[in-house]
Amino acid sequence: MALPLSRLPFELLRELRHYRWAAVGLFALVSFAVLAVGFIYPYQYRSEVVIFVDDSNIIRPLMEGSAEMTGISDQTSSARELLYSRRVLERLLESERIFNENISQMSTERLEGLYSRLRRNIGVSAQGESYFTIRYQDTDPRQVYLIAQRLGQLFLAETNRRKREESRSAYEFIDKQVKSYEQQISNTEQKLKEFLSRNVEGTEQEANSRMARIRSDIDAAELELEEVQAQKRSLEEQLEQVSSGEGVSSSSNAAAGPLAERISRMEERLDELRLRYEDSYPDVASLERQIRELKERQSSGQPAGPENDSSNLMFNPFYQELKTELSRVTAREESLRTRISALQRRLAEQKNRMETIQENKAERSELTRDLEVNREIFNDLLKRRERARVSMHLDVEGQGMSFQVHEQARYPLNPSGLQFETFASVGWLLGLMAPFGLLVGILQIDPRVRTTEQMRDALDIPLLGSIPRVRTPYERRREKRGYVLMVVCVAAVGGAYGAVVFLRMTGVLG
């Protein structure tokens, strides 16, 4: 049953009076136990080296953009990883001035234990933007001092070595990549050259232009063919009309029509010649004779019978002209058909050529793209290689970012951390608090009813009153003597505690 907080001080004093000797014993036990821990606690000594990060020398602004300064983004974590590395720890253990044992003769368990202890005791912390501290902490002050000093030396040596190796590795890697890309560019150029020598079909634009011209020629030839075919059909109809023998008048009119037209043209020619020459001029006389003959033929024409149709047609000039024109048109038709067939074959060849160009286009684009990409990367690597070369020379000569020992390690004269004075000042305080803390815990978990408030809350009935404890005069005298004796014991415990502390502080007790 929980005790009300308002009654806690009164009940605590009552229980303290009841268990006063147990409280005195607990006070003495806890005080001297803490003091004993102070005697056996291993005191830690610390020594540290302050490192200055120099990244503001005159070389940096001069080489800005031309060289990459090897730096450390997080100096604290990088220094910790470096000092925790097995390489540094092995070189530290090889120091005969610090460790008397030979690491080659140590067992694996012993060696791993030393590595773990060293890593556990090494610490790195930042101090501002340009400083950080390397410290070592252990129980032996001489060893602490020597190890801290050696850690600073190893850190500087290992950092410089890593910077040089990093710069050289970066240069060698970039140089290898430059040579690799140079070989790739040469191979790609050779492939592209062989590809262009094998494929001479031309470009897609040229093929499209040729196909467009061929289609235009085909359309023009087909249109002309249609005109020729229409002209041919017209001539065939005229021949059929002439050869069908529809009557003498028809034949005569058909024959007379061309003769009259011819006579009319010759008479016009004769009139033109008479304007310039006399009638005795040979050309004028020849034209007059021809005109007379044609007029005689025209005037002597008679209707032909069925038996004379073929002979009349053979001597019919109009028929002969139609036959000649029909032959010419037929030949033109065949010529156009041949031309259209040839153009269609050329169009099919151009289509096949276009397919070949399209197939080669992907390969050519891939070769060209690879060549451009490789050249771009190659040019960028050339610039990076030159910057890496300059950076490598900077690191070899100790320029760029560098580390310097700002403050050497010092021999630790006093231990760091918890000391005997701390245990001595805390021991008696813990001894006093122990009985009170124990009684408070007991009162909170004790199920007994100690106050009227607890009974009223538990039973929920009216409480008429309570009977206090009555002590006799003898009990009061005995209790008083007990208090006096308890005070004497507490004073004796405190005196003994103070004497032990004094003897320890003066060096009498080691």
Short mmCIF file of C-alpha atoms in Angstrom, two decimals:
data_model
loop_
_atom_site.label_atom_id
_atom_site.label_comp_id
_atom_site.label_asym_id
_atom_site.label_seq_id
_atom_site.Cartn_x
_atom_site.Cartn_y
_atom_site.Cartn_z
CA MET A 1 0.00 0.00 0.00
CA ALA A 2 1.58 3.28 -1.12
CA LEU A 3 2.57 5.75 1.54
CA PRO A 4 1.34 9.35 1.08
CA LEU A 5 4.17 11.74 0.24
CA SER A 6 3.14 14.14 3.02
CA ARG A 7 3.88 11.42 5.60
CA LEU A 8 7.10 10.24 3.97
CA PRO A 9 9.56 12.45 5.99
CA PHE A 10 7.99 11.47 9.35
CA GLU A 11 7.98 7.77 8.55
CA LEU A 12 11.53 8.03 7.17
CA LEU A 13 12.79 9.48 10.49
CA ARG A 14 10.87 6.87 12.45
CA GLU A 15 12.36 4.03 10.44
CA LEU A 16 15.79 5.62 10.70
CA ARG A 17 15.54 5.66 14.50
CA HIS A 18 14.44 2.05 14.42
CA TYR A 19 17.24 0.87 12.06
CA ARG A 20 19.88 3.37 13.18
CA TRP A 21 22.67 0.83 13.62
CA ALA A 22 21.98 -0.72 10.22
CA ALA A 23 22.08 2.79 8.73
CA VAL A 24 25.44 3.49 10.43
CA GLY A 25 26.82 0.20 9.11
CA LEU A 26 25.56 0.89 5.59
CA PHE A 27 27.09 4.40 5.71
CA ALA A 28 30.48 3.01 6.73
CA LEU A 29 30.31 0.18 4.20
CA VAL A 30 29.43 2.38 1.19
CA SER A 31 31.91 5.13 2.12
CA PHE A 32 34.86 2.82 2.53
CA ALA A 33 33.83 0.78 -0.55
CA VAL A 34 33.97 3.89 -2.76
CA LEU A 35 37.27 4.84 -1.09
CA ALA A 36 38.63 1.37 -1.83
CA VAL A 37 37.64 1.75 -5.48
CA GLY A 38 39.64 4.98 -5.47
CA PHE A 39 42.68 3.04 -4.23
CA ILE A 40 42.51 0.31 -6.90
CA TYR A 41 41.19 2.42 -9.80
CA PRO A 42 43.83 2.59 -12.57
CA TYR A 43 44.63 6.23 -13.21
CA GLN A 44 44.77 7.26 -16.88
CA TYR A 45 47.53 9.47 -18.28
CA ARG A 46 47.10 11.38 -21.51
CA SER A 47 49.50 12.93 -24.00
CA GLU A 48 48.55 14.60 -27.28
CA VAL A 49 50.03 16.07 -30.45
CA VAL A 50 48.41 19.07 -32.16
CA ILE A 51 48.55 18.95 -35.98
CA PHE A 52 48.18 22.06 -38.15
CA VAL A 53 46.59 21.67 -41.60
CA ASP A 54 48.32 24.08 -44.00
CA ASP A 55 46.21 24.56 -47.14
CA SER A 56 46.77 28.28 -47.75
CA ASN A 57 50.27 28.41 -49.26
CA ILE A 58 51.08 30.46 -52.36
CA ILE A 59 50.94 27.47 -54.69
CA ARG A 60 47.16 27.00 -54.37
CA PRO A 61 46.01 30.29 -55.99
CA LEU A 62 48.69 29.98 -58.66
CA MET A 63 47.66 26.44 -59.66
CA GLU A 64 43.91 26.96 -59.29
CA GLY A 65 42.20 25.15 -62.17
CA SER A 66 45.46 23.61 -63.44
CA ALA A 67 46.07 21.06 -60.72
CA GLU A 68 44.06 19.24 -58.09
CA MET A 69 45.36 19.75 -54.57
CA THR A 70 45.27 16.51 -52.66
CA GLY A 71 43.19 17.25 -49.55
CA ILE A 72 41.12 15.63 -46.83
CA SER A 73 37.49 16.63 -46.57
CA ASP A 74 37.00 15.35 -43.04
CA GLN A 75 40.42 15.59 -41.41
CA THR A 76 39.37 14.05 -38.12
CA SER A 77 37.82 10.89 -39.53
CA SER A 78 40.60 10.51 -42.10
CA ALA A 79 43.30 10.81 -39.42
CA ARG A 80 41.47 8.30 -37.22
CA GLU A 81 41.20 5.78 -40.05
CA LEU A 82 44.86 6.27 -40.86
CA LEU A 83 46.02 5.75 -37.27
CA TYR A 84 43.73 2.73 -36.83
CA SER A 85 45.23 1.02 -39.89
CA ARG A 86 47.28 -2.10 -39.30
CA ARG A 87 50.23 -0.64 -41.22
CA VAL A 88 50.62 2.25 -38.75
CA LEU A 89 50.03 0.04 -35.70
CA GLU A 90 52.64 -2.48 -36.91
CA ARG A 91 55.22 0.28 -37.33
CA LEU A 92 54.30 1.53 -33.85
CA LEU A 93 54.82 -1.92 -32.33
CA GLU A 94 58.19 -2.24 -34.08
CA SER A 95 59.56 0.63 -31.97
CA GLU A 96 61.93 -1.00 -29.45
CA ARG A 97 62.02 2.18 -27.37
CA ILE A 98 58.30 1.77 -26.55
CA PHE A 99 57.74 -1.99 -26.63
CA ASN A 100 60.41 -4.38 -25.51
CA GLU A 101 58.75 -7.39 -27.14
CA ASN A 102 59.42 -8.52 -30.70
CA ILE A 103 56.14 -8.63 -32.61
CA SER A 104 57.39 -11.50 -34.79
CA GLN A 105 57.57 -13.68 -31.67
CA MET A 106 54.17 -12.65 -30.30
CA SER A 107 51.23 -14.99 -30.54
CA THR A 108 48.26 -14.04 -32.66
CA GLU A 109 46.06 -13.54 -29.59
CA ARG A 110 48.65 -11.32 -27.93
CA LEU A 111 49.14 -9.27 -31.10
CA GLU A 112 45.40 -8.78 -31.69
CA GLY A 113 45.00 -7.79 -28.06
CA LEU A 114 47.66 -5.09 -28.47
CA TYR A 115 45.98 -3.82 -31.64
CA SER A 116 42.64 -3.60 -29.85
CA ARG A 117 44.14 -1.80 -26.84
CA LEU A 118 45.96 0.71 -29.05
CA ARG A 119 42.84 1.45 -31.12
CA ARG A 120 40.80 1.83 -27.95
CA ASN A 121 43.24 4.30 -26.41
CA ILE A 122 43.95 6.38 -29.54
CA GLY A 123 41.73 9.43 -29.98
CA VAL A 124 41.45 12.13 -32.64
CA SER A 125 39.43 15.33 -32.18
CA ALA A 126 39.10 18.54 -34.17
CA GLN A 127 40.17 21.92 -32.83
CA GLY A 128 38.80 24.62 -35.06
CA GLU A 129 39.07 24.56 -38.83
CA SER A 130 42.82 24.11 -39.21
CA TYR A 131 43.88 22.05 -36.18
CA PHE A 132 43.17 18.61 -34.83
CA THR A 133 44.62 16.63 -31.93
CA ILE A 134 46.05 13.11 -31.85
CA ARG A 135 46.06 11.81 -28.27
CA TYR A 136 46.89 8.57 -26.52
CA GLN A 137 45.67 7.56 -23.06
CA ASP A 138 46.85 4.69 -20.83
CA THR A 139 48.06 3.87 -17.33
CA ASP A 140 51.83 4.17 -17.97
CA PRO A 141 52.82 7.86 -18.36
CA ARG A 142 56.15 7.11 -20.05
CA GLN A 143 54.57 4.79 -22.61
CA VAL A 144 51.75 7.25 -23.19
CA TYR A 145 54.23 10.02 -23.97
CA LEU A 146 56.35 7.90 -26.33
CA ILE A 147 53.33 6.48 -28.16
CA ALA A 148 51.76 9.92 -28.67
CA GLN A 149 55.04 11.26 -30.01
CA ARG A 150 55.45 8.28 -32.33
CA LEU A 151 51.84 8.56 -33.55
CA GLY A 152 52.45 12.13 -34.66
CA GLN A 153 55.56 11.10 -36.59
CA LEU A 154 53.82 8.13 -38.21
CA PHE A 155 50.83 10.25 -39.16
CA LEU A 156 52.97 12.81 -41.02
CA ALA A 157 55.05 10.14 -42.77
CA GLU A 158 52.05 8.02 -43.74
CA THR A 159 50.06 11.05 -44.92
CA ASN A 160 52.86 12.21 -47.21
CA ARG A 161 53.32 8.69 -48.55
CA ARG A 162 49.60 8.31 -49.24
CA LYS A 163 49.42 11.69 -50.97
CA ARG A 164 52.28 10.76 -53.29
CA GLU A 165 50.83 7.33 -54.01
CA GLU A 166 47.38 8.77 -54.59
CA SER A 167 48.68 11.35 -57.07
CA ARG A 168 50.82 8.81 -58.90
CA SER A 169 48.00 6.25 -59.01
CA ALA A 170 45.60 8.87 -60.34
CA TYR A 171 48.07 9.90 -63.06
CA GLU A 172 48.81 6.31 -64.08
CA PHE A 173 45.12 5.44 -64.17
CA ILE A 174 44.20 8.47 -66.31
CA ASP A 175 47.18 7.82 -68.59
CA LYS A 176 46.04 4.24 -69.08
CA GLN A 177 42.52 5.43 -69.90
CA VAL A 178 43.88 7.97 -72.40
CA LYS A 179 45.80 5.25 -74.25
CA SER A 180 42.77 2.97 -74.17
CA TYR A 181 40.46 5.62 -75.64
CA GLU A 182 43.09 6.56 -78.22
CA GLN A 183 43.12 2.95 -79.41
CA GLN A 184 39.31 2.86 -79.43
CA ILE A 185 39.16 6.05 -81.54
CA SER A 186 41.68 4.61 -84.01
CA ASN A 187 39.68 1.37 -84.33
CA THR A 188 36.41 3.25 -84.77
CA GLU A 189 37.90 5.53 -87.44
CA GLN A 190 39.21 2.48 -89.31
CA LYS A 191 35.79 0.79 -89.12
CA LEU A 192 34.08 3.95 -90.35
CA LYS A 193 36.56 4.26 -93.23
CA GLU A 194 35.99 0.65 -94.27
CA PHE A 195 32.24 1.10 -93.96
CA LEU A 196 32.23 4.20 -96.21
CA SER A 197 34.43 2.45 -98.79
CA ARG A 198 32.07 -0.55 -98.90
CA ASN A 199 28.84 1.42 -99.03
CA VAL A 200 28.77 3.93 -101.92
CA GLU A 201 25.00 4.17 -102.28
CA GLY A 202 25.07 7.76 -101.16
CA THR A 203 22.94 9.47 -98.62
CA GLU A 204 19.25 9.15 -97.91
CA GLN A 205 18.61 12.64 -99.28
CA GLU A 206 20.28 11.81 -102.60
CA ALA A 207 18.27 8.58 -102.91
CA ASN A 208 15.01 10.41 -102.18
CA SER A 209 15.86 13.06 -104.78
CA ARG A 210 16.59 10.42 -107.42
CA MET A 211 13.40 8.54 -106.64
CA ALA A 212 11.40 11.77 -106.91
CA ARG A 213 12.92 12.51 -110.36
CA ILE A 214 12.25 8.97 -111.56
CA ARG A 215 8.62 9.14 -110.39
CA SER A 216 8.25 12.48 -112.16
CA ASP A 217 9.68 10.97 -115.37
CA ILE A 218 7.33 7.99 -115.08
CA ASP A 219 4.31 10.25 -114.63
CA ALA A 220 5.33 12.35 -117.66
CA ALA A 221 5.95 9.23 -119.78
CA GLU A 222 2.62 7.68 -118.78
CA LEU A 223 0.80 10.91 -119.61
CA GLU A 224 2.55 11.06 -122.99
CA LEU A 225 1.71 7.39 -123.56
CA GLU A 226 -1.96 8.10 -122.96
CA GLU A 227 -1.79 10.92 -125.53
CA VAL A 228 -0.05 8.69 -128.06
CA GLN A 229 -2.59 5.89 -127.47
CA ALA A 230 -5.45 8.33 -128.03
CA GLN A 231 -3.77 9.55 -131.24
CA LYS A 232 -3.26 5.94 -132.35
CA ARG A 233 -6.92 5.09 -131.78
CA SER A 234 -7.92 8.15 -133.83
CA LEU A 235 -5.63 7.13 -136.74
CA GLU A 236 -6.93 3.56 -136.66
CA GLU A 237 -10.51 4.84 -136.87
CA GLN A 238 -9.61 7.02 -139.84
CA LEU A 239 -7.91 4.10 -141.59
CA GLU A 240 -10.94 1.93 -140.99
CA GLN A 241 -13.13 4.60 -142.53
CA VAL A 242 -10.87 4.93 -145.56
CA SER A 243 -10.50 1.17 -146.05
CA SER A 244 -14.23 0.41 -145.47
CA GLY A 245 -15.15 1.82 -148.98
CA GLU A 246 -18.21 3.79 -148.00
CA GLY A 247 -18.68 5.10 -151.78
CA VAL A 248 -16.89 6.69 -154.60
CA SER A 249 -17.76 10.09 -153.44
CA SER A 250 -16.43 9.34 -150.05
CA SER A 251 -13.23 7.94 -151.51
CA SER A 252 -12.94 10.73 -154.00
CA ASN A 253 -13.67 13.35 -151.41
CA ALA A 254 -11.23 11.69 -149.08
CA ALA A 255 -8.59 11.67 -151.82
CA ALA A 256 -9.50 15.11 -153.11
CA GLY A 257 -9.26 16.72 -149.74
CA PRO A 258 -5.50 16.34 -149.40
CA LEU A 259 -4.86 17.15 -153.08
CA ALA A 260 -6.80 20.38 -152.83
CA GLU A 261 -4.96 21.32 -149.69
CA ARG A 262 -1.64 20.52 -151.34
CA ILE A 263 -2.55 22.51 -154.46
CA SER A 264 -3.57 25.45 -152.26
CA ARG A 265 -0.21 25.43 -150.42
CA MET A 266 1.71 25.24 -153.70
CA GLU A 267 -0.25 28.12 -155.16
CA GLU A 268 0.57 30.23 -152.09
CA ARG A 269 4.20 29.35 -152.57
CA LEU A 270 3.97 30.29 -156.27
CA ASP A 271 2.48 33.69 -155.41
CA GLU A 272 5.36 34.39 -153.03
CA LEU A 273 7.95 33.46 -155.70
CA ARG A 274 6.28 35.65 -158.36
CA LEU A 275 6.57 38.63 -156.05
CA ARG A 276 10.36 38.28 -156.14
CA TYR A 277 11.04 36.49 -159.46
CA GLU A 278 9.72 36.49 -163.01
CA ASP A 279 7.77 33.65 -164.59
CA SER A 280 10.89 32.36 -166.35
CA TYR A 281 12.57 31.58 -163.00
CA PRO A 282 13.12 27.79 -162.70
CA ASP A 283 11.38 27.41 -159.35
CA VAL A 284 8.35 29.33 -160.63
CA ALA A 285 8.13 27.17 -163.78
CA SER A 286 8.51 23.96 -161.71
CA LEU A 287 5.75 24.96 -159.31
CA GLU A 288 3.40 25.84 -162.21
CA ARG A 289 4.02 22.40 -163.77
CA GLN A 290 3.37 20.57 -160.50
CA ILE A 291 0.19 22.55 -159.89
CA ARG A 292 -1.09 21.65 -163.41
CA GLU A 293 -0.35 17.93 -162.81
CA LEU A 294 -2.11 17.92 -159.47
CA LYS A 295 -5.14 19.69 -160.92
CA GLU A 296 -5.25 17.13 -163.75
CA ARG A 297 -5.17 14.29 -161.25
CA GLN A 298 -7.90 15.98 -159.25
CA SER A 299 -10.08 16.51 -162.34
CA SER A 300 -9.53 12.98 -163.68
CA GLY A 301 -10.53 11.18 -160.44
CA GLN A 302 -13.47 8.53 -160.99
CA PRO A 303 -15.45 6.37 -158.54
CA ALA A 304 -13.69 3.06 -157.92
CA GLY A 305 -15.42 -0.31 -157.92
CA PRO A 306 -15.04 -3.09 -155.45
CA GLU A 307 -12.44 -4.80 -157.57
CA ASN A 308 -10.27 -1.70 -157.61
CA ASP A 309 -10.48 -0.71 -153.88
CA SER A 310 -7.11 -2.09 -152.91
CA SER A 311 -5.32 -0.48 -155.81
CA ASN A 312 -7.07 2.79 -155.15
CA LEU A 313 -6.04 2.73 -151.52
CA MET A 314 -2.46 2.03 -152.45
CA PHE A 315 -2.43 5.13 -154.62
CA ASN A 316 -4.50 7.17 -152.19
CA PRO A 317 -2.13 9.83 -150.68
CA PHE A 318 -4.34 10.37 -147.67
CA TYR A 319 -4.34 6.67 -146.91
CA GLN A 320 -0.58 6.56 -147.24
CA GLU A 321 -0.17 9.51 -144.93
CA LEU A 322 -2.45 7.87 -142.36
CA LYS A 323 -0.46 4.65 -142.57
CA THR A 324 2.79 6.54 -142.14
CA GLU A 325 1.47 8.51 -139.18
CA LEU A 326 0.08 5.34 -137.60
CA SER A 327 3.46 3.63 -137.90
CA ARG A 328 5.17 6.63 -136.34
CA VAL A 329 2.65 6.70 -133.46
CA THR A 330 2.98 2.95 -132.92
CA ALA A 331 6.75 3.26 -132.75
CA ARG A 332 6.40 6.15 -130.30
CA GLU A 333 4.04 4.05 -128.17
CA GLU A 334 6.51 1.17 -128.02
CA SER A 335 9.28 3.61 -127.20
CA LEU A 336 7.26 5.10 -124.34
CA ARG A 337 6.39 1.65 -123.00
CA THR A 338 10.05 0.68 -123.07
CA ARG A 339 10.97 3.93 -121.36
CA ILE A 340 8.33 3.43 -118.63
CA SER A 341 9.56 -0.13 -118.00
CA ALA A 342 13.14 1.10 -117.73
CA LEU A 343 12.10 3.88 -115.35
CA GLN A 344 10.14 1.42 -113.20
CA ARG A 345 13.19 -0.84 -113.02
CA ARG A 346 15.31 2.11 -112.00
CA LEU A 347 12.69 3.03 -109.38
CA ALA A 348 12.78 -0.51 -107.99
CA GLU A 349 16.57 -0.35 -107.90
CA GLN A 350 16.39 2.97 -106.04
CA LYS A 351 13.95 1.42 -103.54
CA ASN A 352 16.34 -1.44 -102.93
CA ARG A 353 19.12 1.09 -102.63
CA MET A 354 17.07 3.08 -100.11
CA GLU A 355 16.55 -0.08 -98.04
CA THR A 356 20.29 -0.67 -98.10
CA ILE A 357 20.91 2.95 -97.09
CA GLN A 358 18.43 2.60 -94.21
CA GLU A 359 20.12 -0.60 -93.06
CA ASN A 360 23.54 1.05 -93.22
CA LYS A 361 22.28 4.23 -91.59
CA ALA A 362 21.99 2.60 -88.16
CA GLU A 363 25.48 1.15 -88.37
CA ARG A 364 26.93 4.43 -89.61
CA SER A 365 25.13 6.39 -86.87
CA GLU A 366 26.45 4.00 -84.24
CA LEU A 367 30.02 4.30 -85.55
CA THR A 368 29.75 8.08 -85.75
CA ARG A 369 28.21 8.33 -82.28
CA ASP A 370 30.89 6.10 -80.76
CA LEU A 371 33.57 8.17 -82.47
CA GLU A 372 32.17 11.48 -81.19
CA VAL A 373 31.67 10.19 -77.64
CA ASN A 374 35.14 8.66 -77.51
CA ARG A 375 36.70 11.85 -78.83
CA GLU A 376 34.89 13.95 -76.26
CA ILE A 377 35.98 11.66 -73.41
CA PHE A 378 39.50 11.47 -74.86
CA ASN A 379 39.86 15.27 -74.93
CA ASP A 380 38.58 15.54 -71.36
CA LEU A 381 40.99 12.82 -70.22
CA LEU A 382 43.90 14.64 -71.85
CA LYS A 383 43.17 17.72 -69.76
CA ARG A 384 42.77 15.62 -66.62
CA ARG A 385 46.03 13.82 -67.29
CA GLU A 386 47.93 17.08 -67.46
CA ARG A 387 46.32 18.28 -64.22
CA ALA A 388 47.17 14.95 -62.61
CA ARG A 389 50.77 15.29 -63.80
CA VAL A 390 51.09 18.73 -62.20
CA SER A 391 49.38 17.49 -59.01
CA MET A 392 51.79 14.56 -58.82
CA HIS A 393 54.81 16.89 -59.05
CA LEU A 394 53.27 19.16 -56.39
CA ASP A 395 52.85 16.27 -53.97
CA VAL A 396 56.34 14.93 -54.69
CA GLU A 397 57.80 18.34 -53.91
CA GLY A 398 55.66 18.73 -50.77
CA GLN A 399 53.45 21.54 -52.08
CA GLY A 400 49.67 21.82 -51.83
CA MET A 401 47.95 20.77 -48.62
CA SER A 402 50.44 19.76 -45.92
CA PHE A 403 50.39 18.80 -42.23
CA GLN A 404 52.71 20.24 -39.62
CA VAL A 405 53.21 19.48 -35.92
CA HIS A 406 51.93 22.57 -34.17
CA GLU A 407 52.51 21.28 -30.63
CA GLN A 408 54.70 18.34 -29.65
CA ALA A 409 53.64 15.66 -27.21
CA ARG A 410 54.30 16.42 -23.52
CA TYR A 411 55.15 14.05 -20.72
CA PRO A 412 51.96 13.65 -18.56
CA LEU A 413 52.77 14.57 -14.92
CA ASN A 414 49.24 14.18 -13.56
CA PRO A 415 46.59 11.63 -14.41
CA SER A 416 43.55 12.70 -16.36
CA GLY A 417 39.96 11.74 -15.70
CA LEU A 418 38.83 10.31 -12.33
CA GLN A 419 41.37 10.68 -9.51
CA PHE A 420 41.53 9.67 -5.84
CA GLU A 421 40.24 13.09 -4.72
CA THR A 422 37.10 12.49 -6.76
CA PHE A 423 36.44 9.16 -5.06
CA ALA A 424 37.21 10.64 -1.62
CA SER A 425 34.79 13.53 -2.09
CA VAL A 426 32.04 11.32 -3.50
CA GLY A 427 32.45 8.37 -1.08
CA TRP A 428 31.09 9.99 2.10
CA LEU A 429 28.26 11.61 0.14
CA LEU A 430 27.19 8.28 -1.29
CA GLY A 431 27.53 6.74 2.17
CA LEU A 432 25.08 9.29 3.59
CA MET A 433 22.63 8.88 0.74
CA ALA A 434 22.61 5.09 0.79
CA PRO A 435 20.56 4.58 4.03
CA PHE A 436 18.04 7.23 3.11
CA GLY A 437 17.60 5.88 -0.39
CA LEU A 438 17.21 2.32 0.89
CA LEU A 439 14.58 3.34 3.50
CA VAL A 440 12.60 5.36 0.94
CA GLY A 441 12.45 2.33 -1.31
CA ILE A 442 11.35 0.07 1.55
CA LEU A 443 8.62 2.48 2.59
CA GLN A 444 7.21 2.60 -0.92
CA ILE A 445 6.94 -1.17 -1.29
CA ASP A 446 6.03 -2.01 2.36
CA PRO A 447 2.41 -3.36 2.43
CA ARG A 448 1.82 -2.49 6.11
CA VAL A 449 -0.57 0.28 7.16
CA ARG A 450 1.39 3.09 8.79
CA THR A 451 -0.99 6.09 8.79
CA THR A 452 -4.67 6.81 9.37
CA GLU A 453 -4.94 8.12 5.82
CA GLN A 454 -3.99 4.72 4.45
CA MET A 455 -6.63 2.97 6.59
CA ARG A 456 -9.32 5.49 5.65
CA ASP A 457 -8.56 5.17 1.95
CA ALA A 458 -8.37 1.37 2.07
CA LEU A 459 -11.49 0.60 4.19
CA ASP A 460 -13.66 3.58 3.18
CA ILE A 461 -15.26 3.80 6.70
CA PRO A 462 -15.27 6.63 9.28
CA LEU A 463 -12.29 6.58 11.65
CA LEU A 464 -13.09 7.63 15.22
CA GLY A 465 -9.47 8.16 16.37
CA SER A 466 -6.00 6.69 16.82
CA ILE A 467 -3.93 5.68 19.89
CA PRO A 468 -0.32 7.00 19.81
CA ARG A 469 2.59 4.99 21.07
CA VAL A 470 3.52 5.75 24.67
CA ARG A 471 7.14 5.34 25.71
CA THR A 472 8.23 4.95 29.31
CA PRO A 473 10.99 7.14 30.87
CA TYR A 474 13.32 4.18 30.77
CA GLU A 475 12.75 3.67 27.07
CA ARG A 476 13.36 7.35 26.43
CA ARG A 477 16.67 7.26 28.41
CA ARG A 478 17.78 4.12 26.60
CA GLU A 479 16.90 5.65 23.24
CA LYS A 480 18.82 8.82 24.13
CA ARG A 481 21.90 6.79 25.06
CA GLY A 482 21.56 4.98 21.74
CA TYR A 483 21.50 8.24 19.82
CA VAL A 484 24.62 9.44 21.60
CA LEU A 485 26.41 6.19 20.87
CA MET A 486 25.30 6.39 17.21
CA VAL A 487 26.70 9.90 16.89
CA VAL A 488 29.99 8.70 18.40
CA CYS A 489 30.13 5.80 15.90
CA VAL A 490 29.37 8.08 12.97
CA ALA A 491 32.09 10.49 14.13
CA ALA A 492 34.51 7.57 14.46
CA VAL A 493 33.69 6.35 10.96
CA GLY A 494 34.10 9.88 9.60
CA GLY A 495 37.41 10.31 11.44
CA ALA A 496 38.72 7.03 10.09
CA TYR A 497 37.58 7.99 6.60
CA GLY A 498 39.32 11.35 6.83
CA ALA A 499 42.50 9.78 8.20
CA VAL A 500 42.68 7.32 5.31
CA VAL A 501 42.15 10.13 2.82
CA PHE A 502 44.84 12.26 4.48
CA LEU A 503 47.37 9.44 4.54
CA ARG A 504 46.68 8.70 0.87
CA MET A 505 47.01 12.34 -0.15
CA THR A 506 50.30 12.72 1.76
CA GLY A 507 51.68 9.58 0.14
CA VAL A 508 51.91 7.49 3.27
CA LEU A 509 49.44 4.96 1.83
CA GLY A 510 50.41 3.98 -1.69
#
